[in-house]
JSON list of C-alpha atoms in Angstrom, two decimals:
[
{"chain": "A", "resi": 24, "resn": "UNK", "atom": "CA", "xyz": [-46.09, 32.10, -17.78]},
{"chain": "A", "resi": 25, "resn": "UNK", "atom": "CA", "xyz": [-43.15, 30.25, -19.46]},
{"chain": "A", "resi": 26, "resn": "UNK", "atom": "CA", "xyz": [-41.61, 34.02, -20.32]},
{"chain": "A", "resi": 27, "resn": "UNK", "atom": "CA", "xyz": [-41.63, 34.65, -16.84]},
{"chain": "A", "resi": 28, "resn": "UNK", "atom": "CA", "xyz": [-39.69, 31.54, -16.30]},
{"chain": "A", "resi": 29, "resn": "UNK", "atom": "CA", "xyz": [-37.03, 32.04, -18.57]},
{"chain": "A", "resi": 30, "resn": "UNK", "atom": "CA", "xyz": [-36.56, 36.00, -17.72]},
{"chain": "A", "resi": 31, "resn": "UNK", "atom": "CA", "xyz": [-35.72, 35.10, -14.41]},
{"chain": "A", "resi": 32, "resn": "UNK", "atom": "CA", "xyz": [-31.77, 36.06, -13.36]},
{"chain": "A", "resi": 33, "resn": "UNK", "atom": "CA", "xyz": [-29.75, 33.84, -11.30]},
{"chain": "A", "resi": 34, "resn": "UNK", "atom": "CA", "xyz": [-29.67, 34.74, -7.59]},
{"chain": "A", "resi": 35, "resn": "UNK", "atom": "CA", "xyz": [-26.48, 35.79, -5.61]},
{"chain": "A", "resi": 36, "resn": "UNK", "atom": "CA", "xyz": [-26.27, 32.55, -3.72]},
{"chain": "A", "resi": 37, "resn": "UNK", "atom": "CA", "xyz": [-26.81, 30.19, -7.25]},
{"chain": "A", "resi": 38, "resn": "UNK", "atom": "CA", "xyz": [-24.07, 32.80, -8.53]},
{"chain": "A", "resi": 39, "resn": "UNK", "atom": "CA", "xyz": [-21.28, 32.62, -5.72]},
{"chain": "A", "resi": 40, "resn": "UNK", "atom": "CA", "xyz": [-22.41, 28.39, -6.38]},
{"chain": "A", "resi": 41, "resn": "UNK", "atom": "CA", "xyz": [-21.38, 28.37, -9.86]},
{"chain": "A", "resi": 42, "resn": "UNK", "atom": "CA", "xyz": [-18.23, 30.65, -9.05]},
{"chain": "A", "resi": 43, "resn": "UNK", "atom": "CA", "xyz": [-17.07, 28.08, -6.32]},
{"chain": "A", "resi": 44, "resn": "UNK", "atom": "CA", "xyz": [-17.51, 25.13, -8.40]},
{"chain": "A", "resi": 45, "resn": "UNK", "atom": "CA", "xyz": [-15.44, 27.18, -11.15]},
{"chain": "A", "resi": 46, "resn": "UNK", "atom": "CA", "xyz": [-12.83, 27.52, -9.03]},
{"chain": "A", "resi": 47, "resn": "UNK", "atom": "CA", "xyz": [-12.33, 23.89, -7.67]},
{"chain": "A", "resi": 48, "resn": "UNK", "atom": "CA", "xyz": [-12.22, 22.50, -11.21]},
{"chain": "A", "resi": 49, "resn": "UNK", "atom": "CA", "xyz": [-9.59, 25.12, -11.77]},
{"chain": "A", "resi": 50, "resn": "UNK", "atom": "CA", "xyz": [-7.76, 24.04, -9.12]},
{"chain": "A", "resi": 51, "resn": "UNK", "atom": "CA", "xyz": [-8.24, 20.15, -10.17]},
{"chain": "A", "resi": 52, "resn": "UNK", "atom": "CA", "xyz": [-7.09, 20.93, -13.65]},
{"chain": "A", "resi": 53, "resn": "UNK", "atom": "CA", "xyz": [-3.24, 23.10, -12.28]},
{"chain": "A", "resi": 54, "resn": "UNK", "atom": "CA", "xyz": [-2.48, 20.79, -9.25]},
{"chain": "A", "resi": 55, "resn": "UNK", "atom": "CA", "xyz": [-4.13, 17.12, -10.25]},
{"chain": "A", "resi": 56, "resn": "UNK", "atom": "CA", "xyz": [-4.23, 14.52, -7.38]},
{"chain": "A", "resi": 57, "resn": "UNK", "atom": "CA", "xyz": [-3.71, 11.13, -7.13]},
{"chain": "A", "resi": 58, "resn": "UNK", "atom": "CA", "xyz": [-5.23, 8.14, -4.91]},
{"chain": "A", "resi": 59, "resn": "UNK", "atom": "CA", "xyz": [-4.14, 4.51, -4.85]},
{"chain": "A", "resi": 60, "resn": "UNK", "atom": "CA", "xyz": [-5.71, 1.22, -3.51]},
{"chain": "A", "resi": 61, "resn": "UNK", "atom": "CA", "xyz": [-4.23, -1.92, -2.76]},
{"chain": "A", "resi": 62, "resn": "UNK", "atom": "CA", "xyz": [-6.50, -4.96, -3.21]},
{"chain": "A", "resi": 63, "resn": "UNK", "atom": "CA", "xyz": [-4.28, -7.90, -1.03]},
{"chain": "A", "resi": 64, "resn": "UNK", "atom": "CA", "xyz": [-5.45, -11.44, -0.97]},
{"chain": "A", "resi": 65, "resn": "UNK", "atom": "CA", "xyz": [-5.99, -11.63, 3.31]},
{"chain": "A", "resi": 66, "resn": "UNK", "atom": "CA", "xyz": [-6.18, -9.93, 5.94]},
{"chain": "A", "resi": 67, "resn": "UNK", "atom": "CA", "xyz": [-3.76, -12.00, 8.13]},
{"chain": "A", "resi": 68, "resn": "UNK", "atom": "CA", "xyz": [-0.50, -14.09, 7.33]},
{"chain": "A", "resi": 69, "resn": "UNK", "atom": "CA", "xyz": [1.93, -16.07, 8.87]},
{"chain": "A", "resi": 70, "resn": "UNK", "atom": "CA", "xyz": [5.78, -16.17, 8.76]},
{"chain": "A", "resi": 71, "resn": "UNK", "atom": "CA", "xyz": [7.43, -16.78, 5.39]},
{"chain": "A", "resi": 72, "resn": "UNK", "atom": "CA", "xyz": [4.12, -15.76, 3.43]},
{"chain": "A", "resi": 73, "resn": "UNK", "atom": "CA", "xyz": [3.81, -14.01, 0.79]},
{"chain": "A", "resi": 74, "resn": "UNK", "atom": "CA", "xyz": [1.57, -10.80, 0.59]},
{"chain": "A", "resi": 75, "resn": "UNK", "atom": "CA", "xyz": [0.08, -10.75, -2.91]},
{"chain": "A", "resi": 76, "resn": "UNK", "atom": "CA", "xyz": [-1.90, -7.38, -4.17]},
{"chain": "A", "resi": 77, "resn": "UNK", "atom": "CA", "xyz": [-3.29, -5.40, -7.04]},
{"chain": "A", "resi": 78, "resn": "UNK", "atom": "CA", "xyz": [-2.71, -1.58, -6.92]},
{"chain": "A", "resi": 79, "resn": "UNK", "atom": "CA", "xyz": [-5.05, 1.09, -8.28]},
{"chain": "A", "resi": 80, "resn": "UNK", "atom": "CA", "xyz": [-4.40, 4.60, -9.19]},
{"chain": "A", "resi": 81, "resn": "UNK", "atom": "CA", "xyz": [-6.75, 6.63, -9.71]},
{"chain": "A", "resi": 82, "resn": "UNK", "atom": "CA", "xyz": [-7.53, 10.86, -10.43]},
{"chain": "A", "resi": 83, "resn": "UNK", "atom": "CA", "xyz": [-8.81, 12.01, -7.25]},
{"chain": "A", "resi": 84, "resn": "UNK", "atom": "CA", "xyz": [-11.56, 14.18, -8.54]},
{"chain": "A", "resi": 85, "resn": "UNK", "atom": "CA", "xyz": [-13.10, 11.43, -11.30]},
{"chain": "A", "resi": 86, "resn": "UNK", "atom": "CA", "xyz": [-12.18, 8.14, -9.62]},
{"chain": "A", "resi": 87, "resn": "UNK", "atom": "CA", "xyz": [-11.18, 7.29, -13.10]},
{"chain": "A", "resi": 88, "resn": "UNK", "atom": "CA", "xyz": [-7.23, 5.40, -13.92]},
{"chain": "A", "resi": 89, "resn": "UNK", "atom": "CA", "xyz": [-4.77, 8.00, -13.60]},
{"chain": "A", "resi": 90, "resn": "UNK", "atom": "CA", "xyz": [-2.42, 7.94, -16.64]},
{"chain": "A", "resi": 91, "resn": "UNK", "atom": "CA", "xyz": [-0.93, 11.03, -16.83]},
{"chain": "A", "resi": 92, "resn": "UNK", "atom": "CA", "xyz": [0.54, 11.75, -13.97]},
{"chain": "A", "resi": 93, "resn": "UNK", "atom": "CA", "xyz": [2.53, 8.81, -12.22]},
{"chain": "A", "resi": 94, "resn": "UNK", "atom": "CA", "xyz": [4.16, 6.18, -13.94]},
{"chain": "A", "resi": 95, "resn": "UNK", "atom": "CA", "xyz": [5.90, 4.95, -10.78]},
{"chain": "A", "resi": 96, "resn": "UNK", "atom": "CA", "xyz": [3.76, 3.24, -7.47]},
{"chain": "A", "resi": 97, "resn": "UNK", "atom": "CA", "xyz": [6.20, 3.00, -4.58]},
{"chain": "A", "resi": 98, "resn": "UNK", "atom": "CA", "xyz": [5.24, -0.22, -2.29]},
{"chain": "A", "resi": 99, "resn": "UNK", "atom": "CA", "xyz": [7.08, -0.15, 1.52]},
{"chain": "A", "resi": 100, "resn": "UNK", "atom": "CA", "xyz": [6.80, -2.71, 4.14]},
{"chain": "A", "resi": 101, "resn": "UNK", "atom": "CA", "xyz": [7.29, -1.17, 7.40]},
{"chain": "A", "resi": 102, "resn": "UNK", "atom": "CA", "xyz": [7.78, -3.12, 10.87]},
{"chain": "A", "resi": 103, "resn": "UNK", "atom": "CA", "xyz": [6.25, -2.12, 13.96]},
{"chain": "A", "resi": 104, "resn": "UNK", "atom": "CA", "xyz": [8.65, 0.25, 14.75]},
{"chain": "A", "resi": 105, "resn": "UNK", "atom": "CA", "xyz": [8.61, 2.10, 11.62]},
{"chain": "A", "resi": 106, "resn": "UNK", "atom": "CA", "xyz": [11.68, 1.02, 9.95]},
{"chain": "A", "resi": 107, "resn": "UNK", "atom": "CA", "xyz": [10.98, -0.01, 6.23]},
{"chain": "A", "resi": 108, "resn": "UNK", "atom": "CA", "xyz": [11.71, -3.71, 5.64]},
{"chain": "A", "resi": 109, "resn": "UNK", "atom": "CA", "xyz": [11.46, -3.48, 1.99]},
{"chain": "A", "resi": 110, "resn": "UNK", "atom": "CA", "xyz": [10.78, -1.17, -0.82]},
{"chain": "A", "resi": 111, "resn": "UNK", "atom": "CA", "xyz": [9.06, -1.60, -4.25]},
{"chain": "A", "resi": 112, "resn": "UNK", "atom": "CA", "xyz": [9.22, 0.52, -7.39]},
{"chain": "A", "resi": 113, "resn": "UNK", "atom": "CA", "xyz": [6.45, -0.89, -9.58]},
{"chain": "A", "resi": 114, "resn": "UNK", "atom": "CA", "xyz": [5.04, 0.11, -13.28]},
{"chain": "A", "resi": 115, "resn": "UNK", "atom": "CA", "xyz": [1.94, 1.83, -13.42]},
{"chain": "A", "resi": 116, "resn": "UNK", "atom": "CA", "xyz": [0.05, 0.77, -16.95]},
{"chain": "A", "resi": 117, "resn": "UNK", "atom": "CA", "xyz": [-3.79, 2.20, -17.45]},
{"chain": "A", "resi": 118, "resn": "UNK", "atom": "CA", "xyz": [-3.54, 2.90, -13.79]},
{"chain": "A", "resi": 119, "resn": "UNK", "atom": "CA", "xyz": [-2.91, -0.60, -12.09]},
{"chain": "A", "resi": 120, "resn": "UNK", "atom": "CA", "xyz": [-0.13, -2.74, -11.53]},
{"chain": "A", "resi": 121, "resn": "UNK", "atom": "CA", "xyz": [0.35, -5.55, -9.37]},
{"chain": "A", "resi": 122, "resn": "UNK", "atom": "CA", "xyz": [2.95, -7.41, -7.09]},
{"chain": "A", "resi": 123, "resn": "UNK", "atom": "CA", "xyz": [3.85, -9.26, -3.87]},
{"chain": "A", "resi": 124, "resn": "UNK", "atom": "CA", "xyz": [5.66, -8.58, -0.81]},
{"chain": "A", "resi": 125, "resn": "UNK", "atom": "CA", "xyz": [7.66, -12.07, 0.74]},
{"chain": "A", "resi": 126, "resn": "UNK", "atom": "CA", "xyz": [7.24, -11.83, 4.49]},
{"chain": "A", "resi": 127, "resn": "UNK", "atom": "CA", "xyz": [11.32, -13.12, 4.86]},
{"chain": "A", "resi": 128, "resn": "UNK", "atom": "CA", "xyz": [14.64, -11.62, 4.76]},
{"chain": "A", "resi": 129, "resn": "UNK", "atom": "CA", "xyz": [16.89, -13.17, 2.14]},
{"chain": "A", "resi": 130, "resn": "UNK", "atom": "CA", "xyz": [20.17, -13.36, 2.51]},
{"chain": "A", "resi": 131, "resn": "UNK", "atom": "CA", "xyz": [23.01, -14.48, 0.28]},
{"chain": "A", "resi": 132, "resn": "UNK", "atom": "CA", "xyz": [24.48, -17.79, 1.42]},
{"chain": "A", "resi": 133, "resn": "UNK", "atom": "CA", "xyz": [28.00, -16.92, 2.51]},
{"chain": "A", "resi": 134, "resn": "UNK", "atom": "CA", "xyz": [26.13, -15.02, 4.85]},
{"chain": "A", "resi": 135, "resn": "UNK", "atom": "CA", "xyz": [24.92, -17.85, 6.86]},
{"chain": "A", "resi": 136, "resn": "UNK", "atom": "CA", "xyz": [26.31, -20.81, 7.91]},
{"chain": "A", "resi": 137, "resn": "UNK", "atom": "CA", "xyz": [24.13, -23.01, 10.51]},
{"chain": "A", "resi": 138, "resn": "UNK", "atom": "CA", "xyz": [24.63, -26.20, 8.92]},
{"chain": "A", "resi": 139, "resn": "UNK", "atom": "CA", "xyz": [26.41, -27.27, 12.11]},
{"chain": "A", "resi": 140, "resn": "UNK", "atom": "CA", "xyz": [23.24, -26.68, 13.76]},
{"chain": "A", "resi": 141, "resn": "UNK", "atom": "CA", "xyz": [20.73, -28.15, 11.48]},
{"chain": "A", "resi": 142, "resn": "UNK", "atom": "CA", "xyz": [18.84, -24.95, 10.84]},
{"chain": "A", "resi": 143, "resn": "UNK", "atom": "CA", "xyz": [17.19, -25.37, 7.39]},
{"chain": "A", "resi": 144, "resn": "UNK", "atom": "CA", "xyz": [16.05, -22.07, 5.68]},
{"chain": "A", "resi": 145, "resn": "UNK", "atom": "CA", "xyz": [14.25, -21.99, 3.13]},
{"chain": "A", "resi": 146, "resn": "UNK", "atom": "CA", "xyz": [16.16, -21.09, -0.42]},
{"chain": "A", "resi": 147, "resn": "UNK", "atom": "CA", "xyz": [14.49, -18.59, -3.41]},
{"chain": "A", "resi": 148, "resn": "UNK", "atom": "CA", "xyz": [14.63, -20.34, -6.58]},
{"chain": "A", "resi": 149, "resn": "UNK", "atom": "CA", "xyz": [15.01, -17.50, -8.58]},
{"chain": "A", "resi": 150, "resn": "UNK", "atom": "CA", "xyz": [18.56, -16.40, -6.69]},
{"chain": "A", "resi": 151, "resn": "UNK", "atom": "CA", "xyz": [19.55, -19.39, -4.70]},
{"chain": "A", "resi": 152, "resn": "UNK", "atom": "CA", "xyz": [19.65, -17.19, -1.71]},
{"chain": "A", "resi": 153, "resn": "UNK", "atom": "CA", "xyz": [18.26, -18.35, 1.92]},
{"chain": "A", "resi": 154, "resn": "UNK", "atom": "CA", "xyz": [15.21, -16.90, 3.42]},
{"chain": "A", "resi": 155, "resn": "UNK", "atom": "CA", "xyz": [14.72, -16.31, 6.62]},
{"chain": "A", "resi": 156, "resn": "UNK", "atom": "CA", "xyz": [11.24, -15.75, 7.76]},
{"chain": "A", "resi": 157, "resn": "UNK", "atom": "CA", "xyz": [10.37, -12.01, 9.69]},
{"chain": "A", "resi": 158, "resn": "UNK", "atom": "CA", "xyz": [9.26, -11.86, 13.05]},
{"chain": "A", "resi": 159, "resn": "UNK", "atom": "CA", "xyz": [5.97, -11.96, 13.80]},
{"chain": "A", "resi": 160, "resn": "UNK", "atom": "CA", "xyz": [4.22, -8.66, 14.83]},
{"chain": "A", "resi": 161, "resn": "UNK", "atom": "CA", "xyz": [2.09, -5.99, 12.74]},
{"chain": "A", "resi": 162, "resn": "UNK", "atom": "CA", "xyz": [3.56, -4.98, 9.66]},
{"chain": "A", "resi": 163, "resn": "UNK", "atom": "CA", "xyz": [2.70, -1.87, 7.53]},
{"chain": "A", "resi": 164, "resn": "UNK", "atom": "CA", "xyz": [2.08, -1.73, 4.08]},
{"chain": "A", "resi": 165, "resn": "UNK", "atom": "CA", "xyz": [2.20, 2.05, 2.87]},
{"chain": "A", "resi": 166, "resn": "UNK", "atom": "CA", "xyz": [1.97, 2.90, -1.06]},
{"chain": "A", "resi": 167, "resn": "UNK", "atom": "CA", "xyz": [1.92, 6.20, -2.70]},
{"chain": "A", "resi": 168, "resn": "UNK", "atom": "CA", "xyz": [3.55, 7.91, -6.46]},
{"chain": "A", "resi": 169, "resn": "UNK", "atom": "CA", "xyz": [6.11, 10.72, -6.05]},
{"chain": "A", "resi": 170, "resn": "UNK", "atom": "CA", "xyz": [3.15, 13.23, -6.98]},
{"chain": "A", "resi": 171, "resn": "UNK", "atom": "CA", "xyz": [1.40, 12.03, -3.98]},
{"chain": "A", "resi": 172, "resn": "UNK", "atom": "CA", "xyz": [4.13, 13.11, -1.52]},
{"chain": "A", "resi": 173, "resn": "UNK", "atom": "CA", "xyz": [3.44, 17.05, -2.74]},
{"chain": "A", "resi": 174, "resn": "UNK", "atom": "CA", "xyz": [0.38, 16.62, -0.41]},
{"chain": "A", "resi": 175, "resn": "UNK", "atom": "CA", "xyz": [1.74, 14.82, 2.69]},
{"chain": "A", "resi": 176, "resn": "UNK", "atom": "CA", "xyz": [1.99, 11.28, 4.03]},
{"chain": "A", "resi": 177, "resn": "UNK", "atom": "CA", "xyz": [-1.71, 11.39, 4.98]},
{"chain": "A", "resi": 178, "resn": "UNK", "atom": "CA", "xyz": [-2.66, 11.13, 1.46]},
{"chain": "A", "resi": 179, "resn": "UNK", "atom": "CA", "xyz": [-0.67, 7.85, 0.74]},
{"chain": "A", "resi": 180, "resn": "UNK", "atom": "CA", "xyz": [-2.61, 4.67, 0.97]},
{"chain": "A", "resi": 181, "resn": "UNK", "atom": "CA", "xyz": [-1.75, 2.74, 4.39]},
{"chain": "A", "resi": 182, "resn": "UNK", "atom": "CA", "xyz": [-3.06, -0.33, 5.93]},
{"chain": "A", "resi": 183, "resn": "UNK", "atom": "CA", "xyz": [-1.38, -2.87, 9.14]},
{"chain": "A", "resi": 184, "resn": "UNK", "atom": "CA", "xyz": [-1.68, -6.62, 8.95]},
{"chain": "A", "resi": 185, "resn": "UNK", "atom": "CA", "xyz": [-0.92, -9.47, 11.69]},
{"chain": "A", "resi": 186, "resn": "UNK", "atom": "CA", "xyz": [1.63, -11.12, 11.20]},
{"chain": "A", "resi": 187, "resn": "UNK", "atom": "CA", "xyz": [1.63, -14.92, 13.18]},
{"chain": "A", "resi": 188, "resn": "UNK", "atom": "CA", "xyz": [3.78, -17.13, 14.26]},
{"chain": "A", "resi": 189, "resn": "UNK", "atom": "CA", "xyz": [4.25, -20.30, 12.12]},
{"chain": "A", "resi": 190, "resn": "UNK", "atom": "CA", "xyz": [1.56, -23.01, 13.25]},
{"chain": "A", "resi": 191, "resn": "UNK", "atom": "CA", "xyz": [3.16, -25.95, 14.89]},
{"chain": "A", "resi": 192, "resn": "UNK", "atom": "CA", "xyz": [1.29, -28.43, 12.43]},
{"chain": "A", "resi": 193, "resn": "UNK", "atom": "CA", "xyz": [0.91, -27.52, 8.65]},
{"chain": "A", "resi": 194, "resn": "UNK", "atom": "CA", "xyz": [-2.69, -26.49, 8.58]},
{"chain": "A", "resi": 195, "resn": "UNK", "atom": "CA", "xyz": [-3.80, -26.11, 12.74]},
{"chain": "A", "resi": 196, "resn": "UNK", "atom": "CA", "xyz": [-4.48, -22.34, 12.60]},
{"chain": "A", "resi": 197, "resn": "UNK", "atom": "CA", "xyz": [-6.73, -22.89, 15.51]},
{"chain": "A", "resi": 198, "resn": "UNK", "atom": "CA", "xyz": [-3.76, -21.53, 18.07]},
{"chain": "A", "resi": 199, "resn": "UNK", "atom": "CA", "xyz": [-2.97, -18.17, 16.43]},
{"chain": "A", "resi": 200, "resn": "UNK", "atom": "CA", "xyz": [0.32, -16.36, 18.19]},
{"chain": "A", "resi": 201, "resn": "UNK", "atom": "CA", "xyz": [2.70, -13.66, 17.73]},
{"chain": "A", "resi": 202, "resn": "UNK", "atom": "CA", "xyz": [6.01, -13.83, 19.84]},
{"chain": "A", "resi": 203, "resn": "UNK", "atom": "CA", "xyz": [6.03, -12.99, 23.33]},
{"chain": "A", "resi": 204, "resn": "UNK", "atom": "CA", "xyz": [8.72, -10.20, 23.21]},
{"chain": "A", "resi": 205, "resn": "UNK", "atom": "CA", "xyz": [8.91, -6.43, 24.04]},
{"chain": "A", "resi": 206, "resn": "UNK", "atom": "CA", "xyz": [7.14, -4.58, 21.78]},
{"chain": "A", "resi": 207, "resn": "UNK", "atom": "CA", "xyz": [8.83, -1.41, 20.77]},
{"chain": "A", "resi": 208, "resn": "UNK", "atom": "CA", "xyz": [6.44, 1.63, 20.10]},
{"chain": "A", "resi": 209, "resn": "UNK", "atom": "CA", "xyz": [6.30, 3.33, 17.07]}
]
């Protein structure tokens, strides 16, 4: 009985199996892909906050750090019409990296002047410049590496987030808002 066993051939169907799998690791090895995943710390911010995340990149067929392929992770912030509010190039090292997106517009100080009106805005420490918090609304965050975009903007890793008005009182996030304006479709 256990000669019979082992004299057996493979079938046509376990053969056109092992020739399929053949040919998608084939195809895995010549044209590697690439996913990423951004960790952020919420779901929901207000105006002036800071988006904080870690970024993975991983192989797409082993789930495992990409290291090979990408050493760039591009980062956009994109309004809710589609207009990119800010870009980031960041470092990819074992397949992570990490950064934050500021939910303002800085601008250099010669730039404003609203002393006259007692507008206080609020000033980066690292430049000096004044910061002007973005409108509330949803706000994209896309990220993808250059090899990524050789398989179309579906692939790249895309999520929206709220973004509220400031509350009245520091702390009362029982009223959460957005601006009443017209909202411009994307």
């Amino acid at each position: 009985l256990p000669l019979s066993l082992f004299a057996q051939t493979d079938t046509p169907h376990q053969l056109r199996q092992q020739e399929f799998v053949h040919n998608i690791r084939s195809f895995n090895r010549l044209y590697p892909q690439e996913k990423v995943w951004l960790h952020c710390d919420n779901t929901a911010y207000f105006q002036g906050d800071t988006i904080w995340f870690a970024a993975y990149v991983t192989s797409a067929e082993t789930l495992r750090p990409a290291e090979d392929l990408s050493k760039v992770l591009y980062v956009e912030l994109l309004n809710e019409v589609g207009e990119v509010v800010s870009t980031q190039r960041l470092p990819i090292e074992n397949g992570r990296c990490h950064g934050q997106i500021p939910l303002n517009t800085e601008l250099e100080t010669h730039f404003l002047n609203d002393r006259e009106q007692n507008l206080s805005y609020p000033i980066n420490p690292r430049n000096g410049n004044l910061c002007i918090p973005l409108p509330s609304g949803y706000y994209e965050v896309r990220a993808y590496t250059r090899a990524m975009l050789n398989w179309g903007s579906d692939i790249c890793f895309s999520r929206v987030f709220p973004v509220f008005d400031t509350p009245e009182w520091e702390g009362d996030y029982s009223q959460l808002a957005m601006e009443n304006r017209e909202k411009k479709q994307r």
